[in-house]
Amino acid sequence: MADTTLMDKLVSLCKRRGFVFQSSEIYGGLGSVWDYGPLGVELKKNVKDRWWRAMVHARDDIEGIDAAILMHARVWEASGHVAGFTDPLVDCRQCKNRFRADDPRIKGTPGQPDAQCPVCGSKGTLTEPRLFNLMFKTFMGPVEEQAAVVYLRPETAQGIYVNYLNVLQSSRQKIPFGIAQIGKAFRNEITPGNFIFRTREFEQMEMQFFVKPGTDAEWFERWREWRMQWHHELGLDPTRLRWHQHGPDELAHYARAAFDVQYEFPFGWQEIEGIHNRGDFDLGRHQEYSGKKLDYFEQATNERFIPYIVETSAGADRVTLTLLVDAYREEEVDGETRVVLGFHPAVAPIKAGVFPLVKKDGMPEVATSLYRDLKRRFPSFYDDSGAIGRRYRRMDEAGTPFGITVDGETTSGRTVTVRHRDSMQQERVSLDQVADYIAERV
Ligand code: ATP
């Protein structure tokens, strides 16, 4: 299967089965903005829930917050986003298309007569590169005046830094400790694309860990290890995960070290999470811009310092795409192609499908009652239409790990058939125990 074909198939499966739809589709769609459908919202929610459990609930040294998307405009001056969060762009005066100045398709130097537009082919129509800020701007209050400009946050991290003191004081944590947050971020990306990989509205799962200077390198290594393990535990193919270390030209000027977790997508190895040793840059800048003291007093040693920060920053949508790509497979079964999303049962949107073999002999009644029981414990789906093989296939495409069939033996012997999505093997399980049987495996 050619790799572009795989993405096309995945996008079409996502639409057909209700994972992901294009935003405002009936109006022709909105560029690089996507909506999650009934299955997609469950899948992405499972990603976020697993992250929250691992980062907040399972640990004593991390607190969660949920900060607002709109923040004081000075935050983005302190963070460097107003000055530095820019891409150089060129416009074609002829066809009105806009490109990144470093677009490899541009021949010649933009702004010069020899430069050629990669779309309409005109010569000398490309403007000089101009800086374009990636932050979405809006206005707060009734008058659209400069004083009231606010930005939609381009990352969630700043909501954590500005609440560092509030959380420290209210939670009675001591350094080292972390603050975690999941939330929307917005970037007016110039070259968005690859489905939900790079979008203009997306969700981040970020954690900032505050440490004593000098212990940062050690914490950085620990966090690298823990985060990679988390991706493995999602069930992703370990041979498609690797580290990419930022070289000197990629590293932000304040960063002490940065590694990306990369996944091998059909369009190449790409970042899904970044782990950064940010030094004292963030709290230092907020102290400077806000005038509020943000240093930490360590009682044990009588020392005062601005904590260093180790950041882990993952995209919920990128991880969701990773799960979809990793899970997608096609198999030949009895001369037919079967499409399977082989999710780890813990992330699968629906855990069990319940099917009465036929719509008579008391089977629908038993199946409905079983379905009601299961649905109280985990997402389940009832399907009584079409041949049983077709019902299994529909569940394979949705990534449902277990199919439960109520048949003639259920009414006489009180057992059901449990059919496993990946092996297609079937086994008989007692009707009374099937809910526990599945709960244990999801
Ligand atoms: P990229 O180089 O891919 O644009 P980045 O280095 O700018 O990413 P960060 O600012 O480190 O990304 O953001 C952390 C994480 O947030 C990324 O690893 C990614 O998972 C997610 N993310 C960033 N930008 C987007 C986007 N436009 N769409 C979806 N997810 C994103």
Short mmCIF file of C-alpha atoms and ligand atoms in Angstrom, two decimals:
data_model
loop_
_atom_site.label_atom_id
_atom_site.label_comp_id
_atom_site.label_asym_id
_atom_site.label_seq_id
_atom_site.Cartn_x
_atom_site.Cartn_y
_atom_site.Cartn_z
CA MET A 1 0.00 0.00 0.00
CA ALA A 2 1.49 3.36 -1.02
CA ASP A 3 1.80 5.62 1.99
CA THR A 4 -0.33 8.45 0.66
CA THR A 5 -3.03 5.88 -0.03
CA LEU A 6 -2.92 4.85 3.60
CA MET A 7 -3.61 8.44 4.75
CA ASP A 8 -6.42 8.78 2.19
CA LYS A 9 -7.98 5.55 3.39
CA LEU A 10 -7.68 6.60 7.00
CA VAL A 11 -9.27 10.00 6.37
CA SER A 12 -12.15 8.35 4.56
CA LEU A 13 -12.60 5.68 7.26
CA CYS A 14 -12.57 8.42 9.91
CA LYS A 15 -15.37 10.25 8.17
CA ARG A 16 -17.42 7.14 7.33
CA ARG A 17 -17.27 5.71 10.85
CA GLY A 18 -17.56 8.99 12.76
CA PHE A 19 -14.06 9.54 14.08
CA VAL A 20 -13.22 12.91 12.47
CA PHE A 21 -15.16 15.32 10.23
CA GLN A 22 -14.01 18.47 8.51
CA SER A 23 -15.16 21.57 10.37
CA SER A 24 -18.21 23.33 8.89
CA GLU A 25 -18.26 20.79 6.08
CA ILE A 26 -21.71 21.76 4.76
CA TYR A 27 -20.28 25.23 4.05
CA GLY A 28 -17.31 23.81 2.18
CA GLY A 29 -15.14 23.29 5.24
CA LEU A 30 -12.71 25.47 7.17
CA GLY A 31 -9.00 25.06 6.43
CA SER A 32 -7.19 22.71 8.78
CA VAL A 33 -9.84 22.69 11.46
CA TRP A 34 -11.48 19.35 12.31
CA ASP A 35 -14.37 18.09 14.43
CA TYR A 36 -14.39 14.79 16.33
CA GLY A 37 -17.40 12.54 15.83
CA PRO A 38 -18.91 9.96 18.21
CA LEU A 39 -16.03 7.47 17.95
CA GLY A 40 -13.27 10.09 17.68
CA VAL A 41 -14.34 11.94 20.79
CA GLU A 42 -14.12 8.67 22.79
CA LEU A 43 -10.70 7.81 21.35
CA LYS A 44 -9.26 11.26 22.08
CA LYS A 45 -10.86 11.30 25.52
CA ASN A 46 -9.17 7.98 26.30
CA VAL A 47 -5.82 9.51 25.32
CA LYS A 48 -6.40 12.51 27.57
CA ASP A 49 -7.71 10.38 30.46
CA ARG A 50 -4.69 8.10 30.30
CA TRP A 51 -2.35 11.11 30.29
CA TRP A 52 -4.17 12.71 33.24
CA ARG A 53 -4.09 9.46 35.21
CA ALA A 54 -0.38 8.94 34.60
CA MET A 55 0.65 12.56 35.15
CA VAL A 56 -1.72 13.76 37.87
CA HIS A 57 -3.68 11.03 39.64
CA ALA A 58 -0.90 8.46 39.87
CA ARG A 59 1.63 10.93 41.30
CA ASP A 60 1.94 12.91 44.51
CA ASP A 61 4.20 15.55 43.03
CA ILE A 62 2.02 16.91 40.20
CA GLU A 63 -1.08 19.11 40.47
CA GLY A 64 -3.58 19.73 37.68
CA ILE A 65 -5.04 23.06 36.56
CA ASP A 66 -7.38 24.32 33.87
CA ALA A 67 -6.40 27.86 32.91
CA ALA A 68 -8.37 30.16 30.60
CA ILE A 69 -7.59 30.40 26.89
CA LEU A 70 -7.57 34.21 27.02
CA MET A 71 -4.70 35.69 29.01
CA HIS A 72 -3.26 39.13 29.71
CA ALA A 73 -1.53 40.44 26.57
CA ARG A 74 1.71 41.02 28.52
CA VAL A 75 2.02 37.25 29.01
CA TRP A 76 2.84 36.89 25.33
CA GLU A 77 5.41 39.66 25.48
CA ALA A 78 7.11 37.98 28.43
CA SER A 79 6.99 34.57 26.75
CA GLY A 80 8.56 35.95 23.57
CA HIS A 81 5.57 35.02 21.38
CA VAL A 82 4.76 38.59 20.31
CA ALA A 83 8.29 39.19 19.09
CA GLY A 84 9.40 35.75 18.07
CA PHE A 85 6.49 33.50 17.20
CA THR A 86 6.72 34.35 13.54
CA ASP A 87 7.35 32.76 10.18
CA PRO A 88 8.75 34.77 7.24
CA LEU A 89 6.20 34.71 4.40
CA VAL A 90 6.02 35.86 0.81
CA ASP A 91 2.92 36.68 -1.24
CA CYS A 92 2.45 36.34 -4.98
CA ARG A 93 0.94 39.61 -6.31
CA GLN A 94 -0.36 37.75 -9.34
CA CYS A 95 -2.21 34.73 -7.94
CA LYS A 96 -2.50 35.97 -4.31
CA ASN A 97 -1.08 32.75 -2.87
CA ARG A 98 1.10 32.92 0.24
CA PHE A 99 4.16 30.79 0.94
CA ARG A 100 6.79 30.32 3.59
CA ALA A 101 9.91 32.18 2.46
CA ASP A 102 11.87 28.92 2.73
CA ASP A 103 9.37 26.97 0.59
CA PRO A 104 11.66 24.66 -1.44
CA ARG A 105 9.39 25.07 -4.50
CA ILE A 106 10.31 28.77 -4.87
CA LYS A 107 12.98 29.34 -7.52
CA GLY A 108 15.14 32.45 -7.03
CA THR A 109 15.07 35.03 -4.25
CA PRO A 110 11.65 36.38 -3.25
CA GLY A 111 11.45 40.16 -3.84
CA GLN A 112 13.84 39.89 -6.83
CA PRO A 113 12.78 39.86 -10.52
CA ASP A 114 14.12 36.32 -11.02
CA ALA A 115 11.94 34.74 -8.32
CA GLN A 116 9.21 32.49 -9.68
CA CYS A 117 5.86 31.76 -8.06
CA PRO A 118 5.52 27.99 -7.52
CA VAL A 119 1.77 28.08 -8.20
CA CYS A 120 1.10 30.43 -11.15
CA GLY A 121 4.66 30.43 -12.49
CA SER A 122 4.84 34.25 -12.78
CA LYS A 123 8.27 35.84 -12.47
CA GLY A 124 9.02 38.83 -10.25
CA THR A 125 5.62 38.76 -8.54
CA LEU A 126 6.79 37.45 -5.17
CA THR A 127 7.06 40.04 -2.39
CA GLU A 128 9.98 40.40 0.01
CA PRO A 129 9.60 38.07 3.00
CA ARG A 130 7.51 39.60 5.77
CA LEU A 131 7.17 38.27 9.29
CA PHE A 132 3.80 36.82 10.09
CA ASN A 133 2.76 36.18 13.67
CA LEU A 134 1.21 32.78 14.28
CA MET A 135 -1.02 33.98 17.13
CA PHE A 136 -4.73 34.55 16.55
CA LYS A 137 -5.72 38.02 17.72
CA THR A 138 -9.06 39.14 18.99
CA PHE A 139 -10.47 42.07 20.94
CA MET A 140 -11.73 42.19 24.46
CA GLY A 141 -14.51 44.61 25.38
CA PRO A 142 -16.87 46.54 23.15
CA VAL A 143 -14.35 48.72 21.27
CA GLU A 144 -11.96 47.24 18.76
CA GLU A 145 -9.01 49.32 19.81
CA GLN A 146 -5.40 48.42 20.22
CA ALA A 147 -5.56 48.54 24.02
CA ALA A 148 -8.01 45.70 24.04
CA VAL A 149 -6.09 43.22 21.90
CA VAL A 150 -5.95 39.72 23.36
CA TYR A 151 -4.63 36.51 21.83
CA LEU A 152 -5.96 33.00 21.71
CA ARG A 153 -3.19 31.13 23.49
CA PRO A 154 -0.74 29.37 21.15
CA GLU A 155 0.30 26.97 23.94
CA THR A 156 -1.07 25.97 27.33
CA ALA A 157 2.27 26.27 29.17
CA GLN A 158 1.93 29.98 29.95
CA GLY A 159 -1.25 29.33 31.95
CA ILE A 160 0.91 27.08 34.14
CA TYR A 161 3.77 29.57 34.64
CA VAL A 162 1.49 32.44 35.64
CA ASN A 163 -0.24 30.16 38.17
CA TYR A 164 2.98 28.71 39.57
CA LEU A 165 2.80 30.72 42.82
CA ASN A 166 -0.95 30.14 43.27
CA VAL A 167 -0.51 26.38 42.96
CA LEU A 168 2.63 26.28 45.10
CA GLN A 169 0.93 28.13 47.92
CA SER A 170 -2.49 26.50 47.76
CA SER A 171 -1.32 22.91 47.34
CA ARG A 172 1.60 23.12 49.82
CA GLN A 173 3.84 21.33 47.33
CA LYS A 174 7.60 21.70 47.61
CA ILE A 175 10.13 21.73 44.85
CA PRO A 176 10.53 19.44 42.95
CA PHE A 177 6.91 19.37 41.80
CA GLY A 178 4.92 19.80 38.60
CA ILE A 179 1.75 21.36 37.21
CA ALA A 180 -0.20 19.67 34.43
CA GLN A 181 -2.86 20.94 32.09
CA ILE A 182 -4.86 19.75 29.08
CA GLY A 183 -6.44 22.38 26.89
CA LYS A 184 -6.96 24.02 23.55
CA ALA A 185 -4.26 26.00 21.78
CA PHE A 186 -4.46 27.98 18.53
CA ARG A 187 -1.84 28.70 15.89
CA ASN A 188 -2.41 30.35 12.56
CA GLU A 189 -0.16 27.74 10.93
CA ILE A 190 1.06 28.61 7.43
CA THR A 191 1.59 25.09 6.27
CA PRO A 192 -0.99 23.06 8.13
CA GLY A 193 -1.98 19.66 6.90
CA ASN A 194 -1.68 15.92 7.08
CA PHE A 195 -5.19 15.60 8.46
CA ILE A 196 -5.20 16.23 12.23
CA PHE A 197 -1.38 16.27 12.46
CA ARG A 198 -0.99 20.04 12.10
CA THR A 199 -4.14 22.06 12.61
CA ARG A 200 -4.97 25.63 13.54
CA GLU A 201 -6.95 24.66 16.63
CA PHE A 202 -5.65 21.74 18.67
CA GLU A 203 -5.32 20.37 22.17
CA GLN A 204 -2.14 20.12 24.18
CA MET A 205 -1.28 17.99 27.20
CA GLU A 206 1.50 19.88 28.94
CA MET A 207 3.33 19.43 32.21
CA GLN A 208 5.90 21.79 33.68
CA PHE A 209 8.13 20.31 36.38
CA PHE A 210 9.82 22.86 38.68
CA VAL A 211 13.21 21.77 39.99
CA LYS A 212 16.24 23.11 41.81
CA PRO A 213 18.96 24.33 39.42
CA GLY A 214 21.61 21.66 39.19
CA THR A 215 19.10 18.80 39.44
CA ASP A 216 17.52 19.66 36.06
CA ALA A 217 19.62 17.34 33.90
CA GLU A 218 18.74 14.38 36.10
CA TRP A 219 15.00 15.20 36.06
CA PHE A 220 15.15 15.71 32.32
CA GLU A 221 16.44 12.16 31.84
CA ARG A 222 13.75 10.76 34.15
CA TRP A 223 11.01 12.56 32.28
CA ARG A 224 12.32 11.35 28.95
CA GLU A 225 12.14 7.79 30.17
CA TRP A 226 8.65 8.13 31.68
CA ARG A 227 7.18 9.81 28.63
CA MET A 228 8.52 7.25 26.18
CA GLN A 229 7.15 4.50 28.40
CA TRP A 230 3.73 6.17 28.31
CA HIS A 231 3.70 6.06 24.50
CA HIS A 232 4.69 2.38 24.58
CA GLU A 233 1.85 1.66 27.01
CA LEU A 234 -0.65 3.13 24.55
CA GLY A 235 0.12 0.04 22.50
CA LEU A 236 2.08 1.88 19.77
CA ASP A 237 4.54 -0.14 17.70
CA PRO A 238 7.88 0.51 19.50
CA THR A 239 9.84 0.25 16.25
CA ARG A 240 7.98 3.32 14.99
CA LEU A 241 8.92 5.47 17.97
CA ARG A 242 12.29 7.14 18.35
CA TRP A 243 14.07 10.11 19.90
CA HIS A 244 15.17 13.15 17.97
CA GLN A 245 17.64 15.38 19.77
CA HIS A 246 17.55 19.09 18.91
CA GLY A 247 20.88 20.21 17.49
CA PRO A 248 22.35 23.67 18.24
CA ASP A 249 20.47 25.29 15.33
CA GLU A 250 17.08 23.89 16.40
CA LEU A 251 17.41 24.60 20.11
CA ALA A 252 15.66 27.72 21.49
CA HIS A 253 18.27 30.20 22.80
CA TYR A 254 17.28 29.62 26.45
CA ALA A 255 16.83 25.85 26.23
CA ARG A 256 19.42 23.64 27.88
CA ALA A 257 18.33 20.48 26.07
CA ALA A 258 15.40 19.31 23.96
CA PHE A 259 14.34 15.92 22.65
CA ASP A 260 11.27 15.08 20.58
CA VAL A 261 9.42 11.81 20.64
CA GLN A 262 8.93 11.03 16.97
CA TYR A 263 6.61 8.55 15.29
CA GLU A 264 7.02 7.15 11.81
CA PHE A 265 3.91 8.42 10.00
CA PRO A 266 3.17 7.56 6.35
CA PHE A 267 4.51 11.09 5.63
CA GLY A 268 7.75 10.52 7.55
CA TRP A 269 9.19 10.67 11.07
CA GLN A 270 7.47 13.53 12.91
CA GLU A 271 7.28 14.97 16.41
CA ILE A 272 4.41 13.94 18.66
CA GLU A 273 5.81 15.22 21.96
CA GLY A 274 8.63 17.50 23.07
CA ILE A 275 10.64 17.20 26.31
CA HIS A 276 12.51 20.40 27.09
CA ASN A 277 14.90 21.59 29.76
CA ARG A 278 13.94 25.27 29.80
CA GLY A 279 16.21 26.48 32.58
CA ASP A 280 14.92 29.55 34.47
CA PHE A 281 13.79 31.34 31.31
CA ASP A 282 10.02 31.20 31.90
CA LEU A 283 9.77 32.16 35.55
CA GLY A 284 12.63 34.64 35.11
CA ARG A 285 10.82 36.44 32.31
CA HIS A 286 7.47 36.48 34.13
CA GLN A 287 9.20 37.85 37.22
CA GLU A 288 10.73 40.59 35.08
CA TYR A 289 7.55 41.49 33.17
CA SER A 290 5.06 41.23 36.05
CA GLY A 291 7.28 42.70 38.74
CA LYS A 292 6.14 39.88 41.05
CA LYS A 293 8.76 37.83 42.86
CA LEU A 294 8.69 34.25 41.61
CA ASP A 295 11.76 32.84 43.35
CA TYR A 296 11.59 29.92 45.73
CA PHE A 297 12.91 29.70 49.25
CA GLU A 298 14.22 26.28 50.21
CA GLN A 299 14.00 25.97 53.96
CA ALA A 300 16.30 22.98 54.32
CA THR A 301 19.25 24.82 52.78
CA ASN A 302 18.25 28.44 53.36
CA GLU A 303 18.63 29.03 49.61
CA ARG A 304 16.64 31.22 47.26
CA PHE A 305 16.46 30.45 43.54
CA ILE A 306 14.29 30.70 40.45
CA PRO A 307 13.28 27.11 39.71
CA TYR A 308 14.35 25.48 36.48
CA ILE A 309 11.64 23.89 34.37
CA VAL A 310 11.53 20.54 32.65
CA GLU A 311 8.58 20.55 30.25
CA THR A 312 6.75 17.66 28.61
CA SER A 313 4.46 18.84 25.83
CA ALA A 314 2.32 16.49 23.77
CA GLY A 315 -0.53 17.07 21.33
CA ALA A 316 -3.75 15.20 22.09
CA ASP A 317 -4.75 15.31 18.42
CA ARG A 318 -1.32 14.15 17.23
CA VAL A 319 -1.35 11.24 19.64
CA THR A 320 -4.88 10.38 18.48
CA LEU A 321 -3.68 10.42 14.86
CA THR A 322 -0.73 8.26 15.87
CA LEU A 323 -3.09 5.70 17.39
CA LEU A 324 -5.22 5.65 14.24
CA VAL A 325 -2.23 5.25 11.90
CA ASP A 326 -0.64 2.61 14.11
CA ALA A 327 -3.88 0.65 14.43
CA TYR A 328 -4.97 0.64 10.77
CA ARG A 329 -4.52 -2.59 8.85
CA GLU A 330 -6.09 -4.52 6.00
CA GLU A 331 -6.19 -8.31 5.88
CA GLU A 332 -7.41 -10.90 3.42
CA VAL A 333 -9.97 -13.15 5.06
CA ASP A 334 -11.81 -15.78 2.97
CA GLY A 335 -11.11 -13.83 -0.20
CA GLU A 336 -12.41 -10.57 1.24
CA THR A 337 -10.55 -7.57 2.61
CA ARG A 338 -11.12 -6.91 6.26
CA VAL A 339 -10.24 -3.43 7.61
CA VAL A 340 -9.25 -3.44 11.26
CA LEU A 341 -8.33 -0.73 13.71
CA GLY A 342 -6.28 -2.83 16.12
CA PHE A 343 -6.36 -0.44 19.10
CA HIS A 344 -5.13 -1.52 22.51
CA PRO A 345 -8.41 -2.39 24.33
CA ALA A 346 -7.75 0.39 26.86
CA VAL A 347 -7.96 3.12 24.21
CA ALA A 348 -10.62 1.59 21.93
CA PRO A 349 -13.67 3.89 21.71
CA ILE A 350 -16.14 1.01 22.06
CA LYS A 351 -15.13 -1.98 24.17
CA ALA A 352 -17.77 -4.54 23.23
CA GLY A 353 -20.39 -5.17 20.55
CA VAL A 354 -23.44 -7.24 21.52
CA PHE A 355 -25.25 -9.24 18.86
CA PRO A 356 -28.29 -11.52 19.03
CA LEU A 357 -27.59 -14.21 16.41
CA VAL A 358 -31.19 -14.02 15.17
CA LYS A 359 -34.09 -11.76 16.01
CA LYS A 360 -36.18 -14.52 17.64
CA ASP A 361 -36.19 -17.35 20.19
CA GLY A 362 -35.66 -14.94 23.11
CA MET A 363 -32.19 -13.93 21.87
CA PRO A 364 -32.89 -10.18 21.45
CA GLU A 365 -34.24 -10.01 25.01
CA VAL A 366 -31.14 -11.65 26.53
CA ALA A 367 -28.81 -9.59 24.34
CA THR A 368 -30.54 -6.30 25.19
CA SER A 369 -30.36 -7.00 28.87
CA LEU A 370 -26.66 -7.93 28.61
CA TYR A 371 -26.01 -4.79 26.57
CA ARG A 372 -27.66 -2.61 29.24
CA ASP A 373 -25.46 -4.22 31.91
CA LEU A 374 -22.27 -3.72 29.91
CA LYS A 375 -23.09 -0.15 28.96
CA ARG A 376 -23.22 0.81 32.62
CA ARG A 377 -19.56 -0.24 32.92
CA PHE A 378 -17.97 0.70 29.59
CA PRO A 379 -18.95 1.96 26.10
CA SER A 380 -20.75 -0.85 24.27
CA PHE A 381 -22.73 -1.15 21.06
CA TYR A 382 -25.85 -3.17 20.18
CA ASP A 383 -26.32 -4.42 16.64
CA ASP A 384 -29.00 -6.81 15.41
CA SER A 385 -29.00 -6.01 11.70
CA GLY A 386 -27.44 -8.08 8.92
CA ALA A 387 -25.43 -11.29 8.89
CA ILE A 388 -23.26 -11.87 11.94
CA GLY A 389 -20.07 -11.70 9.81
CA ARG A 390 -21.00 -8.22 8.63
CA ARG A 391 -21.67 -7.10 12.19
CA TYR A 392 -18.22 -8.33 13.22
CA ARG A 393 -16.63 -6.44 10.31
CA ARG A 394 -18.35 -3.21 11.30
CA MET A 395 -16.92 -3.57 14.79
CA ASP A 396 -13.44 -4.40 13.38
CA GLU A 397 -13.47 -1.08 11.52
CA ALA A 398 -14.42 0.78 14.67
CA GLY A 399 -11.62 -0.96 16.57
CA THR A 400 -13.93 -2.74 19.04
CA PRO A 401 -11.87 -5.50 20.68
CA PHE A 402 -14.69 -7.87 21.71
CA GLY A 403 -17.84 -9.09 19.95
CA ILE A 404 -20.38 -10.94 22.08
CA THR A 405 -22.95 -13.13 20.37
CA VAL A 406 -26.08 -14.40 22.05
CA ASP A 407 -27.09 -17.65 20.32
CA GLY A 408 -29.06 -20.84 20.86
CA GLU A 409 -26.69 -22.04 23.56
CA THR A 410 -27.16 -18.85 25.55
CA THR A 411 -30.78 -19.57 26.27
CA SER A 412 -30.14 -23.24 27.08
CA GLY A 413 -26.62 -23.20 28.66
CA ARG A 414 -26.30 -19.53 29.76
CA THR A 415 -23.06 -18.96 27.83
CA VAL A 416 -22.20 -16.49 25.06
CA THR A 417 -19.57 -16.44 22.31
CA VAL A 418 -16.80 -13.91 22.76
CA ARG A 419 -15.07 -13.17 19.47
CA HIS A 420 -11.66 -11.50 19.57
CA ARG A 421 -11.10 -8.76 17.00
CA ASP A 422 -7.43 -9.46 16.20
CA SER A 423 -7.30 -13.27 16.14
CA MET A 424 -10.98 -13.70 15.18
CA GLN A 425 -10.92 -16.65 17.61
CA GLN A 426 -14.08 -17.37 19.50
CA GLU A 427 -14.56 -18.75 22.97
CA ARG A 428 -17.54 -19.46 25.19
CA VAL A 429 -17.89 -17.47 28.37
CA SER A 430 -20.61 -17.71 30.96
CA LEU A 431 -23.30 -15.05 30.54
CA ASP A 432 -22.92 -14.01 34.18
CA GLN A 433 -19.18 -13.52 33.87
CA VAL A 434 -18.81 -11.87 30.49
CA ALA A 435 -18.95 -8.30 31.86
CA ASP A 436 -16.09 -9.01 34.31
CA TYR A 437 -14.20 -10.88 31.60
CA ILE A 438 -14.21 -7.79 29.36
CA ALA A 439 -13.69 -5.27 32.17
CA GLU A 440 -10.49 -7.12 33.14
CA ARG A 441 -9.16 -6.81 29.61
CA VAL A 442 -9.97 -3.16 28.97
P1 ATP B 1 5.93 21.53 15.07
O1 ATP B 1 7.40 21.73 14.88
O2 ATP B 1 5.42 20.20 14.61
O3 ATP B 1 5.08 22.68 14.61
P2 ATP B 1 6.34 22.53 17.65
O4 ATP B 1 7.77 22.16 17.91
O5 ATP B 1 5.98 23.91 17.28
O6 ATP B 1 5.70 21.50 16.61
P3 ATP B 1 5.55 22.57 20.34
O7 ATP B 1 5.36 24.02 20.35
O8 ATP B 1 6.71 21.96 21.05
O9 ATP B 1 5.49 22.06 18.85
O10 ATP B 1 4.20 21.90 20.83
C1 ATP B 1 4.18 20.68 21.55
C2 ATP B 1 3.25 19.67 20.94
O11 ATP B 1 2.01 20.25 20.59
C3 ATP B 1 3.78 19.08 19.64
O12 ATP B 1 4.64 17.99 19.91
C4 ATP B 1 2.50 18.61 18.98
O13 ATP B 1 2.13 17.33 19.45
C5 ATP B 1 1.48 19.63 19.44
N1 ATP B 1 1.26 20.63 18.38
C6 ATP B 1 1.97 21.74 18.13
N2 ATP B 1 1.47 22.42 17.09
C7 ATP B 1 0.40 21.71 16.65
C8 ATP B 1 -0.53 21.88 15.58
N3 ATP B 1 -0.50 22.93 14.79
N4 ATP B 1 -1.49 20.94 15.42
C9 ATP B 1 -1.57 19.87 16.24
N5 ATP B 1 -0.71 19.65 17.26
C10 ATP B 1 0.26 20.56 17.47
#
